[in-house]
mmCIF file of the C-alpha atoms, coordinates in Angstrom:
data_MODEL
# 
_entry.id   MODEL 
# 
loop_
_atom_site.group_PDB 
_atom_site.id 
_atom_site.type_symbol 
_atom_site.label_atom_id 
_atom_site.label_alt_id 
_atom_site.label_comp_id 
_atom_site.label_asym_id 
_atom_site.label_entity_id 
_atom_site.label_seq_id 
_atom_site.pdbx_PDB_ins_code 
_atom_site.Cartn_x 
_atom_site.Cartn_y 
_atom_site.Cartn_z 
_atom_site.occupancy 
_atom_site.B_iso_or_equiv 
_atom_site.pdbx_formal_charge 
_atom_site.auth_seq_id 
_atom_site.auth_comp_id 
_atom_site.auth_asym_id 
_atom_site.auth_atom_id 
_atom_site.pdbx_PDB_model_num 
ATOM 1   C CA . ALA A 1 1   ? 12.916  23.873  -6.088  1.00 0.00 ? 1   ALA A CA 1 
ATOM 2   C CA . GLU A 1 2   ? 13.671  20.646  -4.179  1.00 0.00 ? 2   GLU A CA 1 
ATOM 3   C CA . LEU A 1 3   ? 10.384  20.874  -2.259  1.00 0.00 ? 3   LEU A CA 1 
ATOM 4   C CA . VAL A 1 4   ? 8.479   21.235  -5.535  1.00 0.00 ? 4   VAL A CA 1 
ATOM 5   C CA . ARG A 1 5   ? 10.342  18.220  -6.944  1.00 0.00 ? 5   ARG A CA 1 
ATOM 6   C CA . GLN A 1 6   ? 9.518   16.161  -3.843  1.00 0.00 ? 6   GLN A CA 1 
ATOM 7   C CA . GLN A 1 7   ? 5.852   17.164  -3.996  1.00 0.00 ? 7   GLN A CA 1 
ATOM 8   C CA . LYS A 1 8   ? 5.659   15.896  -7.588  1.00 0.00 ? 8   LYS A CA 1 
ATOM 9   C CA . ILE A 1 9   ? 6.463   12.394  -6.413  1.00 0.00 ? 9   ILE A CA 1 
ATOM 10  C CA . ILE A 1 10  ? 3.373   12.226  -4.269  1.00 0.00 ? 10  ILE A CA 1 
ATOM 11  C CA . GLN A 1 11  ? 1.277   14.083  -6.847  1.00 0.00 ? 11  GLN A CA 1 
ATOM 12  C CA . PRO A 1 12  ? 1.968   11.826  -9.804  1.00 0.00 ? 12  PRO A CA 1 
ATOM 13  C CA . MET A 1 13  ? -0.860  12.793  -12.081 1.00 0.00 ? 13  MET A CA 1 
ATOM 14  C CA . ARG A 1 14  ? -3.776  15.136  -12.524 1.00 0.00 ? 14  ARG A CA 1 
ATOM 15  C CA . HIS A 1 15  ? -6.623  14.002  -10.335 1.00 0.00 ? 15  HIS A CA 1 
ATOM 16  C CA . SER A 1 16  ? -9.351  12.006  -12.015 1.00 0.00 ? 16  SER A CA 1 
ATOM 17  C CA . MET A 1 17  ? -11.107 11.504  -8.721  1.00 0.00 ? 17  MET A CA 1 
ATOM 18  C CA . ASN A 1 18  ? -13.621 14.400  -8.643  1.00 0.00 ? 18  ASN A CA 1 
ATOM 19  C CA . THR A 1 19  ? -11.994 15.999  -5.625  1.00 0.00 ? 19  THR A CA 1 
ATOM 20  C CA . THR A 1 20  ? -10.932 19.560  -4.996  1.00 0.00 ? 20  THR A CA 1 
ATOM 21  C CA . SER A 1 21  ? -8.533  18.670  -2.184  1.00 0.00 ? 21  SER A CA 1 
ATOM 22  C CA . ASP A 1 22  ? -4.762  18.686  -2.647  1.00 0.00 ? 22  ASP A CA 1 
ATOM 23  C CA . ILE A 1 23  ? -4.436  16.092  0.125   1.00 0.00 ? 23  ILE A CA 1 
ATOM 24  C CA . ASN A 1 24  ? -4.282  12.765  -1.625  1.00 0.00 ? 24  ASN A CA 1 
ATOM 25  C CA . TYR A 1 25  ? -3.214  9.225   -0.929  1.00 0.00 ? 25  TYR A CA 1 
ATOM 26  C CA . TYR A 1 26  ? -1.439  7.135   -3.542  1.00 0.00 ? 26  TYR A CA 1 
ATOM 27  C CA . ILE A 1 27  ? -1.083  3.398   -4.011  1.00 0.00 ? 27  ILE A CA 1 
ATOM 28  C CA . LEU A 1 28  ? 2.112   1.797   -5.293  1.00 0.00 ? 28  LEU A CA 1 
ATOM 29  C CA . ILE A 1 29  ? 1.540   -1.650  -6.818  1.00 0.00 ? 29  ILE A CA 1 
ATOM 30  C CA . SER A 1 30  ? 3.110   -4.037  -9.281  1.00 0.00 ? 30  SER A CA 1 
ATOM 31  C CA . PRO A 1 31  ? 1.071   -6.651  -11.140 1.00 0.00 ? 31  PRO A CA 1 
ATOM 32  C CA . ASP A 1 32  ? 4.314   -8.596  -11.740 1.00 0.00 ? 32  ASP A CA 1 
ATOM 33  C CA . ARG A 1 33  ? 5.155   -11.673 -9.703  1.00 0.00 ? 33  ARG A CA 1 
ATOM 34  C CA . GLY A 1 34  ? 8.684   -12.975 -9.237  1.00 0.00 ? 34  GLY A CA 1 
ATOM 35  C CA . ASP A 1 35  ? 7.520   -16.588 -9.512  1.00 0.00 ? 35  ASP A CA 1 
ATOM 36  C CA . LEU A 1 36  ? 6.083   -16.101 -13.027 1.00 0.00 ? 36  LEU A CA 1 
ATOM 37  C CA . ASP A 1 37  ? 7.939   -15.919 -16.332 1.00 0.00 ? 37  ASP A CA 1 
ATOM 38  C CA . PHE A 1 38  ? 8.330   -12.815 -18.491 1.00 0.00 ? 38  PHE A CA 1 
ATOM 39  C CA . GLU A 1 39  ? 5.464   -13.556 -20.898 1.00 0.00 ? 39  GLU A CA 1 
ATOM 40  C CA . ILE A 1 40  ? 2.967   -14.219 -18.117 1.00 0.00 ? 40  ILE A CA 1 
ATOM 41  C CA . ASN A 1 41  ? 4.013   -11.030 -16.307 1.00 0.00 ? 41  ASN A CA 1 
ATOM 42  C CA . LYS A 1 42  ? 3.719   -9.101  -19.572 1.00 0.00 ? 42  LYS A CA 1 
ATOM 43  C CA . SER A 1 43  ? 0.159   -10.415 -19.954 1.00 0.00 ? 43  SER A CA 1 
ATOM 44  C CA . ARG A 1 44  ? -0.608  -9.478  -16.320 1.00 0.00 ? 44  ARG A CA 1 
ATOM 45  C CA . ARG A 1 45  ? 0.608   -5.911  -16.965 1.00 0.00 ? 45  ARG A CA 1 
ATOM 46  C CA . MET A 1 46  ? -1.658  -5.602  -20.007 1.00 0.00 ? 46  MET A CA 1 
ATOM 47  C CA . ASP A 1 47  ? -4.586  -6.994  -17.995 1.00 0.00 ? 47  ASP A CA 1 
ATOM 48  C CA . PHE A 1 48  ? -3.785  -4.619  -15.125 1.00 0.00 ? 48  PHE A CA 1 
ATOM 49  C CA . GLU A 1 49  ? -3.801  -1.576  -17.416 1.00 0.00 ? 49  GLU A CA 1 
ATOM 50  C CA . ARG A 1 50  ? -7.117  -2.705  -18.923 1.00 0.00 ? 50  ARG A CA 1 
ATOM 51  C CA . TYR A 1 51  ? -8.429  -3.081  -15.384 1.00 0.00 ? 51  TYR A CA 1 
ATOM 52  C CA . LEU A 1 52  ? -7.277  0.441   -14.482 1.00 0.00 ? 52  LEU A CA 1 
ATOM 53  C CA . GLU A 1 53  ? -8.767  1.939   -17.622 1.00 0.00 ? 53  GLU A CA 1 
ATOM 54  C CA . SER A 1 54  ? -12.113 0.148   -17.222 1.00 0.00 ? 54  SER A CA 1 
ATOM 55  C CA . SER A 1 55  ? -12.420 0.723   -13.474 1.00 0.00 ? 55  SER A CA 1 
ATOM 56  C CA . GLY A 1 56  ? -13.862 4.207   -13.856 1.00 0.00 ? 56  GLY A CA 1 
ATOM 57  C CA . ARG A 1 57  ? -11.630 5.239   -10.979 1.00 0.00 ? 57  ARG A CA 1 
ATOM 58  C CA . PHE A 1 58  ? -8.069  5.046   -12.247 1.00 0.00 ? 58  PHE A CA 1 
ATOM 59  C CA . HIS A 1 59  ? -8.609  5.616   -15.978 1.00 0.00 ? 59  HIS A CA 1 
ATOM 60  C CA . GLY A 1 60  ? -6.841  8.389   -17.872 1.00 0.00 ? 60  GLY A CA 1 
ATOM 61  C CA . ASP A 1 61  ? -4.683  10.442  -15.530 1.00 0.00 ? 61  ASP A CA 1 
ATOM 62  C CA . GLY A 1 62  ? -5.521  8.364   -12.444 1.00 0.00 ? 62  GLY A CA 1 
ATOM 63  C CA . TYR A 1 63  ? -2.259  6.427   -12.612 1.00 0.00 ? 63  TYR A CA 1 
ATOM 64  C CA . ALA A 1 64  ? 1.377   6.692   -13.667 1.00 0.00 ? 64  ALA A CA 1 
ATOM 65  C CA . ARG A 1 65  ? 3.780   3.951   -14.728 1.00 0.00 ? 65  ARG A CA 1 
ATOM 66  C CA . ALA A 1 66  ? 6.915   3.284   -12.714 1.00 0.00 ? 66  ALA A CA 1 
ATOM 67  C CA . ILE A 1 67  ? 9.757   0.776   -12.541 1.00 0.00 ? 67  ILE A CA 1 
ATOM 68  C CA . GLY A 1 68  ? 10.792  -0.704  -9.260  1.00 0.00 ? 68  GLY A CA 1 
ATOM 69  C CA . SER A 1 69  ? 12.770  -3.293  -7.437  1.00 0.00 ? 69  SER A CA 1 
ATOM 70  C CA . TRP A 1 70  ? 11.146  -5.487  -4.798  1.00 0.00 ? 70  TRP A CA 1 
ATOM 71  C CA . LYS A 1 71  ? 13.458  -7.810  -2.878  1.00 0.00 ? 71  LYS A CA 1 
ATOM 72  C CA . GLY A 1 72  ? 16.054  -7.285  -5.607  1.00 0.00 ? 72  GLY A CA 1 
ATOM 73  C CA . LEU A 1 73  ? 13.772  -8.200  -8.542  1.00 0.00 ? 73  LEU A CA 1 
ATOM 74  C CA . THR A 1 74  ? 13.067  -5.468  -11.105 1.00 0.00 ? 74  THR A CA 1 
ATOM 75  C CA . GLU A 1 75  ? 9.382   -5.112  -11.922 1.00 0.00 ? 75  GLU A CA 1 
ATOM 76  C CA . SER A 1 76  ? 6.862   -2.834  -13.589 1.00 0.00 ? 76  SER A CA 1 
ATOM 77  C CA . SER A 1 77  ? 4.923   -0.757  -11.091 1.00 0.00 ? 77  SER A CA 1 
ATOM 78  C CA . TYR A 1 78  ? 2.096   1.746   -11.029 1.00 0.00 ? 78  TYR A CA 1 
ATOM 79  C CA . VAL A 1 79  ? 1.309   4.744   -8.846  1.00 0.00 ? 79  VAL A CA 1 
ATOM 80  C CA . LEU A 1 80  ? -2.457  5.136   -8.467  1.00 0.00 ? 80  LEU A CA 1 
ATOM 81  C CA . SER A 1 81  ? -4.398  8.114   -7.181  1.00 0.00 ? 81  SER A CA 1 
ATOM 82  C CA . ALA A 1 82  ? -6.319  6.780   -4.181  1.00 0.00 ? 82  ALA A CA 1 
ATOM 83  C CA . GLY A 1 83  ? -8.351  9.777   -3.043  1.00 0.00 ? 83  GLY A CA 1 
ATOM 84  C CA . ILE A 1 84  ? -8.433  11.791  0.153   1.00 0.00 ? 84  ILE A CA 1 
ATOM 85  C CA . ASP A 1 85  ? -9.583  9.166   2.676   1.00 0.00 ? 85  ASP A CA 1 
ATOM 86  C CA . GLU A 1 86  ? -7.047  6.822   4.314   1.00 0.00 ? 86  GLU A CA 1 
ATOM 87  C CA . THR A 1 87  ? -9.628  4.146   5.097   1.00 0.00 ? 87  THR A CA 1 
ATOM 88  C CA . MET A 1 88  ? -10.699 4.041   1.451   1.00 0.00 ? 88  MET A CA 1 
ATOM 89  C CA . ALA A 1 89  ? -7.049  3.971   0.324   1.00 0.00 ? 89  ALA A CA 1 
ATOM 90  C CA . LYS A 1 90  ? -6.370  0.979   2.628   1.00 0.00 ? 90  LYS A CA 1 
ATOM 91  C CA . GLU A 1 91  ? -9.458  -0.867  1.404   1.00 0.00 ? 91  GLU A CA 1 
ATOM 92  C CA . THR A 1 92  ? -8.540  -0.217  -2.228  1.00 0.00 ? 92  THR A CA 1 
ATOM 93  C CA . ALA A 1 93  ? -4.944  -1.309  -1.659  1.00 0.00 ? 93  ALA A CA 1 
ATOM 94  C CA . GLU A 1 94  ? -6.033  -4.493  0.107   1.00 0.00 ? 94  GLU A CA 1 
ATOM 95  C CA . ASN A 1 95  ? -8.524  -5.306  -2.659  1.00 0.00 ? 95  ASN A CA 1 
ATOM 96  C CA . LEU A 1 96  ? -5.818  -4.785  -5.299  1.00 0.00 ? 96  LEU A CA 1 
ATOM 97  C CA . ARG A 1 97  ? -3.371  -6.905  -3.283  1.00 0.00 ? 97  ARG A CA 1 
ATOM 98  C CA . THR A 1 98  ? -5.894  -9.737  -3.177  1.00 0.00 ? 98  THR A CA 1 
ATOM 99  C CA . ILE A 1 99  ? -7.051  -9.498  -6.808  1.00 0.00 ? 99  ILE A CA 1 
ATOM 100 C CA . TRP A 1 100 ? -3.511  -9.312  -8.198  1.00 0.00 ? 100 TRP A CA 1 
ATOM 101 C CA . GLN A 1 101 ? -2.073  -11.815 -5.683  1.00 0.00 ? 101 GLN A CA 1 
ATOM 102 C CA . GLN A 1 102 ? 0.658   -9.530  -4.355  1.00 0.00 ? 102 GLN A CA 1 
ATOM 103 C CA . ASP A 1 103 ? 2.700   -9.858  -1.181  1.00 0.00 ? 103 ASP A CA 1 
ATOM 104 C CA . CYS A 1 104 ? 2.591   -6.131  -0.570  1.00 0.00 ? 104 CYS A CA 1 
ATOM 105 C CA . VAL A 1 105 ? 0.818   -3.017  -1.840  1.00 0.00 ? 105 VAL A CA 1 
ATOM 106 C CA . LEU A 1 106 ? 2.007   0.325   -0.495  1.00 0.00 ? 106 LEU A CA 1 
ATOM 107 C CA . ILE A 1 107 ? 0.060   3.450   0.411   1.00 0.00 ? 107 ILE A CA 1 
ATOM 108 C CA . ILE A 1 108 ? 1.791   6.811   0.262   1.00 0.00 ? 108 ILE A CA 1 
ATOM 109 C CA . ARG A 1 109 ? 0.212   9.307   2.643   1.00 0.00 ? 109 ARG A CA 1 
ATOM 110 C CA . PRO A 1 110 ? 0.077   13.058  1.951   1.00 0.00 ? 110 PRO A CA 1 
ATOM 111 C CA . ASP A 1 111 ? 2.931   13.611  4.463   1.00 0.00 ? 111 ASP A CA 1 
ATOM 112 C CA . ARG A 1 112 ? 5.130   11.121  2.499   1.00 0.00 ? 112 ARG A CA 1 
ATOM 113 C CA . SER A 1 113 ? 4.882   8.420   5.169   1.00 0.00 ? 113 SER A CA 1 
ATOM 114 C CA . VAL A 1 114 ? 4.305   4.936   3.746   1.00 0.00 ? 114 VAL A CA 1 
ATOM 115 C CA . ILE A 1 115 ? 2.183   2.093   5.067   1.00 0.00 ? 115 ILE A CA 1 
ATOM 116 C CA . ASN A 1 116 ? 1.182   -1.275  3.672   1.00 0.00 ? 116 ASN A CA 1 
ATOM 117 C CA . SER A 1 117 ? -2.444  -2.227  2.980   1.00 0.00 ? 117 SER A CA 1 
ATOM 118 C CA . SER A 1 118 ? -2.887  -3.553  6.528   1.00 0.00 ? 118 SER A CA 1 
ATOM 119 C CA . GLY A 1 119 ? -1.713  -0.226  7.985   1.00 0.00 ? 119 GLY A CA 1 
ATOM 120 C CA . LYS A 1 120 ? 1.812   -1.196  9.082   1.00 0.00 ? 120 LYS A CA 1 
ATOM 121 C CA . GLU A 1 121 ? 4.133   1.834   9.147   1.00 0.00 ? 121 GLU A CA 1 
ATOM 122 C CA . LEU A 1 122 ? 7.092   1.312   6.810   1.00 0.00 ? 122 LEU A CA 1 
ATOM 123 C CA . GLY A 1 123 ? 8.892   4.672   6.826   1.00 0.00 ? 123 GLY A CA 1 
ATOM 124 C CA . ARG A 1 124 ? 8.949   7.797   4.705   1.00 0.00 ? 124 ARG A CA 1 
ATOM 125 C CA . LEU A 1 125 ? 9.368   8.342   1.000   1.00 0.00 ? 125 LEU A CA 1 
ATOM 126 C CA . LYS A 1 126 ? 12.793  9.778   0.196   1.00 0.00 ? 126 LYS A CA 1 
ATOM 127 C CA . ASN A 1 127 ? 14.330  10.933  -3.087  1.00 0.00 ? 127 ASN A CA 1 
ATOM 128 C CA . LEU A 1 128 ? 17.718  9.430   -3.962  1.00 0.00 ? 128 LEU A CA 1 
ATOM 129 C CA . SER A 1 129 ? 20.091  9.595   -6.876  1.00 0.00 ? 129 SER A CA 1 
ATOM 130 C CA . ARG A 1 130 ? 19.930  6.789   -9.434  1.00 0.00 ? 130 ARG A CA 1 
ATOM 131 C CA . GLU A 1 131 ? 23.148  5.256   -8.119  1.00 0.00 ? 131 GLU A CA 1 
ATOM 132 C CA . ALA A 1 132 ? 22.125  5.392   -4.457  1.00 0.00 ? 132 ALA A CA 1 
ATOM 133 C CA . ALA A 1 133 ? 18.659  3.967   -5.144  1.00 0.00 ? 133 ALA A CA 1 
ATOM 134 C CA . ARG A 1 134 ? 19.855  1.124   -7.393  1.00 0.00 ? 134 ARG A CA 1 
ATOM 135 C CA . ALA A 1 135 ? 22.413  0.098   -4.777  1.00 0.00 ? 135 ALA A CA 1 
ATOM 136 C CA . ARG A 1 136 ? 19.444  -0.946  -2.621  1.00 0.00 ? 136 ARG A CA 1 
ATOM 137 C CA . GLU A 1 137 ? 17.214  -3.973  -2.846  1.00 0.00 ? 137 GLU A CA 1 
ATOM 138 C CA . ASP A 1 138 ? 13.940  -1.953  -2.936  1.00 0.00 ? 138 ASP A CA 1 
ATOM 139 C CA . TRP A 1 139 ? 13.404  1.264   -4.939  1.00 0.00 ? 139 TRP A CA 1 
ATOM 140 C CA . THR A 1 140 ? 10.987  2.903   -7.366  1.00 0.00 ? 140 THR A CA 1 
ATOM 141 C CA . TYR A 1 141 ? 11.723  5.017   -10.439 1.00 0.00 ? 141 TYR A CA 1 
ATOM 142 C CA . ARG A 1 142 ? 9.198   7.389   -11.986 1.00 0.00 ? 142 ARG A CA 1 
ATOM 143 C CA . PRO A 1 143 ? 10.310  7.867   -15.644 1.00 0.00 ? 143 PRO A CA 1 
ATOM 144 C CA . ASP A 1 144 ? 7.815   10.697  -16.180 1.00 0.00 ? 144 ASP A CA 1 
ATOM 145 C CA . LEU A 1 145 ? 9.522   12.630  -13.370 1.00 0.00 ? 145 LEU A CA 1 
ATOM 146 C CA . ASP A 1 146 ? 13.012  11.159  -13.868 1.00 0.00 ? 146 ASP A CA 1 
ATOM 147 C CA . THR A 1 147 ? 13.126  10.568  -10.114 1.00 0.00 ? 147 THR A CA 1 
ATOM 148 C CA . TYR A 1 148 ? 14.087  7.633   -7.894  1.00 0.00 ? 148 TYR A CA 1 
ATOM 149 C CA . PHE A 1 149 ? 12.686  7.148   -4.433  1.00 0.00 ? 149 PHE A CA 1 
ATOM 150 C CA . VAL A 1 150 ? 12.996  4.700   -1.563  1.00 0.00 ? 150 VAL A CA 1 
ATOM 151 C CA . ILE A 1 151 ? 11.382  4.177   1.797   1.00 0.00 ? 151 ILE A CA 1 
ATOM 152 C CA . GLU A 1 152 ? 13.451  4.922   4.891   1.00 0.00 ? 152 GLU A CA 1 
# 
């Protein structure tokens, strides 16, 4: 049962990517910026969702909403289906990082290892309890799965 629960974290949505493979990469990104006020970040989130829906790649079930903490600041986040090719996932993540002016966009590999858009190894995705995750500076919560995870 725990393995199934862990697999759900890296399979956040039905695939909208016209692929028959179960081996998928995912991108974790927040359109929020800590240096902007609430209303501007709210507008960025709405713009980001419109971007996802209109992209033809992430629309519908191609993404899931999440809540996270980055350097101790709570933010809205999204988990995006990024296909079966690591090079394409890196390029997509880097493009999103640039477009949305983010310090970091993460890529979750099929084996639960995590890298940033430039390919730097960051650790592995690990499930934690709410209390253990929120005691840390960086965490992500998937409300649709009622699951917290961190990178170790």
